[in-house]
Coordinates of C-alpha atoms in Angstrom, one line a residue:
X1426 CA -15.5 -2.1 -24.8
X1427 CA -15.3 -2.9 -21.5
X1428 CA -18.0 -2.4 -18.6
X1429 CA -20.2 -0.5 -21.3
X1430 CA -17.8 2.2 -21.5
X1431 CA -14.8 2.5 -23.6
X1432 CA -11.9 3.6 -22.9
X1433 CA -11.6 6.6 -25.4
X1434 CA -14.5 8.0 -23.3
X1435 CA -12.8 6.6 -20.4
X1436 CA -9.8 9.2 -21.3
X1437 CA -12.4 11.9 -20.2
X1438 CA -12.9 11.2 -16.6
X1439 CA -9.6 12.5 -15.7
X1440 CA -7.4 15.5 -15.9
X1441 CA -5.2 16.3 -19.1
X1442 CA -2.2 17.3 -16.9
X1443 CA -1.2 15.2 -14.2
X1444 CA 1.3 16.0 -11.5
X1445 CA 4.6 14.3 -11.5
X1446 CA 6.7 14.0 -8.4
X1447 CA 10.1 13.7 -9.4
X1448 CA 13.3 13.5 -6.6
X1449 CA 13.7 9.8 -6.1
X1450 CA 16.5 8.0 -8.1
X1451 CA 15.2 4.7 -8.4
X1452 CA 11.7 3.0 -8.4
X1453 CA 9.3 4.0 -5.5
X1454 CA 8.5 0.8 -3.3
X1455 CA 5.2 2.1 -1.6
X1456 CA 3.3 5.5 -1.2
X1457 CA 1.1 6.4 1.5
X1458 CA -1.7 10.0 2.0
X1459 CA -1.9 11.0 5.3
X1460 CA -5.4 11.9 7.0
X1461 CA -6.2 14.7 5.4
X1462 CA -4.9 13.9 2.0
X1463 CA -2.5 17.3 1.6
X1464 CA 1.2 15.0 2.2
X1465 CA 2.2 12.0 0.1
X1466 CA 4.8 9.8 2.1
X1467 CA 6.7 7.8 -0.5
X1468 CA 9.3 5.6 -0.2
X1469 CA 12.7 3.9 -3.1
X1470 CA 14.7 1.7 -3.3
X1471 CA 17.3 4.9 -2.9
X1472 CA 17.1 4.8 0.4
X1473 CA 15.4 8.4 1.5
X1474 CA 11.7 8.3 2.1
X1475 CA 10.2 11.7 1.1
X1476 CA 7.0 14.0 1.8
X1477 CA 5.8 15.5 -0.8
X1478 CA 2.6 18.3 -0.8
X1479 CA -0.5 16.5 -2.3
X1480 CA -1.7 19.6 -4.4
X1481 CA 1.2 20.7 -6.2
X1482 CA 3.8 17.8 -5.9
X1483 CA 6.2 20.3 -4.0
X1484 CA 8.9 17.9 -2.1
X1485 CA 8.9 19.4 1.8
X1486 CA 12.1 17.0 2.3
X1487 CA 13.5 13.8 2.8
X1488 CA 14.1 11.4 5.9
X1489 CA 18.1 10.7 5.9
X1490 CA 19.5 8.2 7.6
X1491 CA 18.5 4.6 6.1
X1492 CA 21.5 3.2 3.9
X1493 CA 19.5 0.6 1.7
X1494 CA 16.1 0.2 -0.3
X1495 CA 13.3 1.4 2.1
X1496 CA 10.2 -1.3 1.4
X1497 CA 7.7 0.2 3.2
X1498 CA 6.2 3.5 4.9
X1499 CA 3.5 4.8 7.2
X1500 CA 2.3 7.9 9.1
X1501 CA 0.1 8.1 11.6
X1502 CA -3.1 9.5 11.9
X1503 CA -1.9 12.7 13.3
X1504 CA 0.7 13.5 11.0
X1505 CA 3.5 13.8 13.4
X1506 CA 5.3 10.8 13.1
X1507 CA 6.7 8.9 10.6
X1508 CA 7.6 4.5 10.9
X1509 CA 10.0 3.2 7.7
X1510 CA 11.4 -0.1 7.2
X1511 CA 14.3 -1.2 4.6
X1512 CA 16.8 -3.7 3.5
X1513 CA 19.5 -1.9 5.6
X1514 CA 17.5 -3.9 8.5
X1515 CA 16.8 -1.3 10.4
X1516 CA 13.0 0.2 11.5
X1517 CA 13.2 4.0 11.8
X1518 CA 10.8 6.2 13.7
X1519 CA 10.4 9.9 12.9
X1520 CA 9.5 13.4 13.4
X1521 CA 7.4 14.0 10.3
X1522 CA 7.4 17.9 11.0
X1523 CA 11.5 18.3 11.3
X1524 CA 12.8 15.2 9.4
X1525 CA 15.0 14.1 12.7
X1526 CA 15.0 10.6 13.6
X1527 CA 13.8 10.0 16.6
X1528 CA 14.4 5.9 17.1
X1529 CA 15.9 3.4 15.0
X1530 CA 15.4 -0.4 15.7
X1531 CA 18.1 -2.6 14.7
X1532 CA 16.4 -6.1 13.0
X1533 CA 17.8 -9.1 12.2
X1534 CA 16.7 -9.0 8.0
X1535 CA 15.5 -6.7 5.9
X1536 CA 12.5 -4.9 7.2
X1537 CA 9.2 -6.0 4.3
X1538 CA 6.2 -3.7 6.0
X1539 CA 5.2 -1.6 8.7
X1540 CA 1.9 0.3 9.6
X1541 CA 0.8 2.6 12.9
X1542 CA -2.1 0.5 14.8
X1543 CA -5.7 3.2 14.0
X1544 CA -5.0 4.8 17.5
X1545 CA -1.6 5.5 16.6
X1546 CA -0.2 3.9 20.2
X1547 CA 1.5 1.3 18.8
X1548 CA 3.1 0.1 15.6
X1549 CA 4.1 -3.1 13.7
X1550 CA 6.5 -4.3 11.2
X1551 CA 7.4 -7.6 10.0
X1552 CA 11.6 -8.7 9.1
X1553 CA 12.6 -11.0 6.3
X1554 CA 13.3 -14.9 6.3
X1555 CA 17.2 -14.7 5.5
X1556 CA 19.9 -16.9 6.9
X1557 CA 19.2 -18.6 9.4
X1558 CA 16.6 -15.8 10.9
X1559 CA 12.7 -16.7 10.0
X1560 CA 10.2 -14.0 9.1
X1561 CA 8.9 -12.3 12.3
X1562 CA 6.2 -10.0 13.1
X1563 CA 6.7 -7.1 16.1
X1564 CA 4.4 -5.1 17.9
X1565 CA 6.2 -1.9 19.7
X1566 CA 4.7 0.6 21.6
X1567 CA 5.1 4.1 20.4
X1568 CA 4.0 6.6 22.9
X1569 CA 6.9 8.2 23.7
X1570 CA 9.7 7.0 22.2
X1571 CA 13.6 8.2 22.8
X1572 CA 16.9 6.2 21.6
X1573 CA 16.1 3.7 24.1
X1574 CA 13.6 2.3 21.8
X1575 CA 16.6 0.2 19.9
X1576 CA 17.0 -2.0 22.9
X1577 CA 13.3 -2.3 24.5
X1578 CA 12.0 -5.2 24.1
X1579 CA 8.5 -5.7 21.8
X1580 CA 5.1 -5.5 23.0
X1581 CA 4.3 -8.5 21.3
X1582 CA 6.8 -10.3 18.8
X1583 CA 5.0 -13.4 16.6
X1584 CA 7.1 -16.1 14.2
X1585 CA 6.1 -17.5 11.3
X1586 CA 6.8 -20.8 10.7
X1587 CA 8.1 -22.4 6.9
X1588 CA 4.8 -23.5 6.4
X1589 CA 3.5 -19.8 6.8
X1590 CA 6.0 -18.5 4.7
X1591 CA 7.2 -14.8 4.6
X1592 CA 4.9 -11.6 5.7
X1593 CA 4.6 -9.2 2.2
X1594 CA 1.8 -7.2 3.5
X1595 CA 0.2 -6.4 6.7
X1596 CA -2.5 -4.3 7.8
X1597 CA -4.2 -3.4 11.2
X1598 CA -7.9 -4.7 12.3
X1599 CA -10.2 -3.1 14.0
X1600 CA -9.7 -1.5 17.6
X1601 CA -6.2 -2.0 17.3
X1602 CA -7.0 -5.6 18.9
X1603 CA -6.0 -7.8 15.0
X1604 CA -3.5 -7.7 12.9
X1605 CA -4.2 -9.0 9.0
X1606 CA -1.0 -10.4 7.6
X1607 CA -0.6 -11.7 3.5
X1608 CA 2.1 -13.9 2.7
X1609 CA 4.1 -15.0 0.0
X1610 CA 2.8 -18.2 -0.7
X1611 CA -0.8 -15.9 -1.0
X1612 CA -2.2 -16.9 2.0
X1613 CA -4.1 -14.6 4.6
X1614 CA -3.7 -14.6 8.4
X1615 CA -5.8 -12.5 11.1
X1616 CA -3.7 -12.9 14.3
X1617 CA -5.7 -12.2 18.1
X1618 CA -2.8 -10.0 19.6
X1619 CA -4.3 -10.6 23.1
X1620 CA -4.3 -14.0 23.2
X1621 CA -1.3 -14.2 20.8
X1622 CA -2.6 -16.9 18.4
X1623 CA -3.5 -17.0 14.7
X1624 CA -7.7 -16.4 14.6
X1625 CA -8.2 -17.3 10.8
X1626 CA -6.6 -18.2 6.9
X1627 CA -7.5 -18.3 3.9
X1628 CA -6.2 -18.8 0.7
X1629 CA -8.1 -17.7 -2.0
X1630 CA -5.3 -16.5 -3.9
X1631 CA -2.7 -18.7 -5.4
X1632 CA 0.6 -16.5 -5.3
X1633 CA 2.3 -14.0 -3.4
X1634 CA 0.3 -11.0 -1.7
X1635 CA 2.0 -7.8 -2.8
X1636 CA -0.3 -5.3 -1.2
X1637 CA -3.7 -4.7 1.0
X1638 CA -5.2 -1.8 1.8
X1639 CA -8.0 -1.1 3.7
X1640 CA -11.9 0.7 2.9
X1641 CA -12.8 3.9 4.6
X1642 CA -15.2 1.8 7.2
X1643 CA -12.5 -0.6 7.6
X1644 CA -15.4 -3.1 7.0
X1645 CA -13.6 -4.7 3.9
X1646 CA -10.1 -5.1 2.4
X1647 CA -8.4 -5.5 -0.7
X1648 CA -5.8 -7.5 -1.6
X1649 CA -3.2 -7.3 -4.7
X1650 CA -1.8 -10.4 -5.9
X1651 CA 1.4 -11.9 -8.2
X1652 CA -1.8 -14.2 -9.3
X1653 CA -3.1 -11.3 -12.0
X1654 CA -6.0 -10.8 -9.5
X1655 CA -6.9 -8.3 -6.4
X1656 CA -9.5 -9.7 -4.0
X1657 CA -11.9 -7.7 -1.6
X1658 CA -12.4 -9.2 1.7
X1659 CA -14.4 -9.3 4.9
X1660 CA -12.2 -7.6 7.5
X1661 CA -13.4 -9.8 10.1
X1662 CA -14.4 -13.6 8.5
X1663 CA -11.6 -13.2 5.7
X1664 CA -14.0 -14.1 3.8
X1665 CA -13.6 -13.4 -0.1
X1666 CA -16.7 -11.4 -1.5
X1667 CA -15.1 -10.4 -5.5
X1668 CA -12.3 -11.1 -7.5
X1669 CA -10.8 -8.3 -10.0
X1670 CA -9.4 -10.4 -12.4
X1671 CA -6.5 -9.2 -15.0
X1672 CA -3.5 -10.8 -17.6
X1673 CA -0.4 -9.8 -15.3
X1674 CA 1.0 -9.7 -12.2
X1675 CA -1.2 -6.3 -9.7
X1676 CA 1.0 -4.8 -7.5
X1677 CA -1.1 -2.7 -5.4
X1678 CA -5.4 -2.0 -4.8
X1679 CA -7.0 0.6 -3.0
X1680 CA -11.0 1.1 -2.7
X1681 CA -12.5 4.7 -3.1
X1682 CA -13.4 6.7 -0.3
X1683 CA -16.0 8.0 -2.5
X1684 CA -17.7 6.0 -4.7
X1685 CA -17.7 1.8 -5.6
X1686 CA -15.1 1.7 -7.4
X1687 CA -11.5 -0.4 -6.9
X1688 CA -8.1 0.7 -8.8
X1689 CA -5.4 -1.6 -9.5
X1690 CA -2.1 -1.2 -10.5
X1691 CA 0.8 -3.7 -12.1
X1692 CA 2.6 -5.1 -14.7
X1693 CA 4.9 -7.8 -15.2
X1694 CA 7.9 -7.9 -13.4
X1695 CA 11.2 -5.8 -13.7
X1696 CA 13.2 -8.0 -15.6
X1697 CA 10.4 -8.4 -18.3
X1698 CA 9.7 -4.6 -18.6
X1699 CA 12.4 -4.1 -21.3
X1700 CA 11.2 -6.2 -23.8
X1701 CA 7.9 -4.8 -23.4
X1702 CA 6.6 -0.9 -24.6
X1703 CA 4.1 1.0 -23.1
X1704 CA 1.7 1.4 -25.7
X1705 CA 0.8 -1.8 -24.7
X1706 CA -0.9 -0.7 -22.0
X1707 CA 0.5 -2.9 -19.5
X1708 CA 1.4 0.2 -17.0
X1709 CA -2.4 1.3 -17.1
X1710 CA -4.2 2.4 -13.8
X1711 CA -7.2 0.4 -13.7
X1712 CA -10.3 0.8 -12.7
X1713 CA -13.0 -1.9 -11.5
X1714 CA -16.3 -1.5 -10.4
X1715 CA -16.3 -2.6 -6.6
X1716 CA -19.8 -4.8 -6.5
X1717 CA -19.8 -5.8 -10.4
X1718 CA -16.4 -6.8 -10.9
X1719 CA -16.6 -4.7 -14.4
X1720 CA -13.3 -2.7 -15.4
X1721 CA -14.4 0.2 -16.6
X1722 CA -11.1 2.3 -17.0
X1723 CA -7.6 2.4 -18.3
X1724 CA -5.4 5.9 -16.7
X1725 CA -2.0 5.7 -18.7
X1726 CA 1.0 7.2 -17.3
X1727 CA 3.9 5.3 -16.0
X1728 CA 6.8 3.6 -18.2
X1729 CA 7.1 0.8 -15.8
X1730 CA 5.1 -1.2 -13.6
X1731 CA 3.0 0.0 -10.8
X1732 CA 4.2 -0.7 -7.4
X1733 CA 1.7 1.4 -5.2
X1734 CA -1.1 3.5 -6.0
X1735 CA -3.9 4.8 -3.4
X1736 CA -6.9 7.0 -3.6
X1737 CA -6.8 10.7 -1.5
X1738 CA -9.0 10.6 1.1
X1739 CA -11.6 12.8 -0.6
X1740 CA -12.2 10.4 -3.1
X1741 CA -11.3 13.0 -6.2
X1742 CA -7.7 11.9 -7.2
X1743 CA -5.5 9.4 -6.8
X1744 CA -1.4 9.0 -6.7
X1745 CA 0.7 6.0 -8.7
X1746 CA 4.4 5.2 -7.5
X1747 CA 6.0 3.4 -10.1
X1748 CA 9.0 1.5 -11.3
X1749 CA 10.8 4.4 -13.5
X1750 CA 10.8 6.3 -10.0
X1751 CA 7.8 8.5 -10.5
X1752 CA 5.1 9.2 -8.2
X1753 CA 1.7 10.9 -10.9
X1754 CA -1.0 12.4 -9.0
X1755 CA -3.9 12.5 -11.4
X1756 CA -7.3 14.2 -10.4
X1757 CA -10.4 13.3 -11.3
X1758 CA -12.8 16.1 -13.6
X1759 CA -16.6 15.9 -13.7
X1760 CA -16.6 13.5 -16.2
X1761 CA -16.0 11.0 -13.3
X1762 CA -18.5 12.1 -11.4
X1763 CA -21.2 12.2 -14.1
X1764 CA -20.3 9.0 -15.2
X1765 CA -23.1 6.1 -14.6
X1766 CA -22.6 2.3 -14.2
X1767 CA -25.2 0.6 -16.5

């Protein structure tokens, strides 16, 4: 029992048949809805981010023209374009309705996040610490761009010094006028981009950040951590409200749109997953309760870790990208919606 519910009944809140969107060869890095929740954006490590439809798991196409693992992926709120980032060091900007490329920024590393600002005028994305490059953090401007993007200089371009250690996740404050940044050695940064200076950290968790994502207020955050925790935090004061505590390493959070609940999705890492079955339950969506901290839910699925997960905008399903390459939409039945925290 966990949460006064268990999971048996737990089962019940969601759909028998989930669907499974199968195209990528190798395990899917990051997965992102767009605005209105009908196209999943997912990127691999096989190079070729792909759009998918939310409601049957119909592939529209892929985005050709990256030649290593794509880490990360975001559209704007629009739907029209498209920003990807991989370990081919290159940023790509696209045409989300033709698949064409329409910039490509050369980098100096690998390429570990990027995100459209809430406006959708301008866009970050962070590069690597590798030879003797340190991890840096760019702010473009993406009106219009053309192929003379690869050669204009950044709107804004921040380093990170040792001490700071190297960007895994990133988000966007609010009015496009803050940047949140989480780091490998699990610290949190809020940088001013006006006056081009570090506002706040905090380090409430103990190991590298591996994934935030925002609420639908953009009041609050949550943060996923290699410390077997996920975090919810003040967008503003970083300051740490709850702590969703599990036995191995969470991979990715995301907060309903809907209700107070946070999912969380893991598992130990890759080299560990062969000695390991999935009966175990170690591959389990799970669901906390946002203001009591109570887990409440186990959704089985995946035969590897969890590296993304994220709720549709409406609030009624949610999509996993995993390590054995999948990406399972599951829905939610009335069960869910019946169902009463005591």
């Amino acid at each position: 029992m966990v949460g006064n519910c268990s999971f048996c009944r737990c089962a019940a809140h969601f759909h028998p048949k989930p669907l499974v969107l199968q195209g990528h060869q190798r395990s899917i890095t990051q997965i992102k809805y767009n605005r209105e929740g009908d196209l999943i954006f997912s990127s691999a490590k096989d190079s070729k981010p792909s759009v998918w439809y939310s409601l049957n798991g119909e592939r529209l196409g892929t985005f050709n023209g990256h030649i290593g693992a794509v880490w990360c992926v975001d559209v704007d709120w629009t739907s029209t374009r498209l920003i990807t980032g991989a370990g081919d060091m290159n940023t790509f900007l696209w045409d989300v309705e033709t698949g064409t490329s329409l910039g490509k920024i050369p980098c100096n590393s690998s390429v570990r996040t990027c995100n459209f600002s809430y406006s959708g005028n301008q866009a970050s994305y962070s590069t690597d610490r590798a030879m003797s490059h340190p991890c840096e953090l760019f702010i473009i401007d993406v009106r219009s761009i053309d192929s003379s993007i690869s050669s204009a200089d950044p709107v804004l371009k921040l380093t990170m010094s040792e001490q700071q250690s190297k960007i895994t996740s990133m988000l966007w404050g609010a009015l496009d006028e803050t940047v949140i940044t989480g780091h490998e050695n699990g610290s949190l940064r809020i940088w001013d981009l006006r006056a081009v200076k570090e506002l706040n950290s905090v380090n409430d968790h103990t190991a590298s950040i591996t994934d935030m994502q925002m609420s639908n207020d953009a009041t609050m955050f949550v943060s996923s951590s290699k410390d077997s925790s996920a975090k919810l935090f003040d967008s503003e004061s970083l300051m740490n409200l709850k702590t969703y505590k599990t036995e191995r390493p969470v991979n990715s959070a995301c907060i309903s749109p809907l209700y107070e609940h946070v999912a969380l999705g893991g598992g130990q890492d890759a080299m560990e997953v062969t000695t390991t079955s999935t009966q175990a339950g170690k591959f389990d969506s799970r669901f906390f309760h946002l203001v009591y901290e109570e887990e409440f839910a186990r959704v089985k699925g995946h035969f590897g870790p969890i590296n993304s997960m994220a709720f549709h905008p409406d609030g009624k399903s949610f999509a996993t990208g995993g390590e054995d390459g999948f990406v399972r939409v599951q829905v939610f039945d009335n069960s869910y919606y019946e169902y009463v925290f005591e």
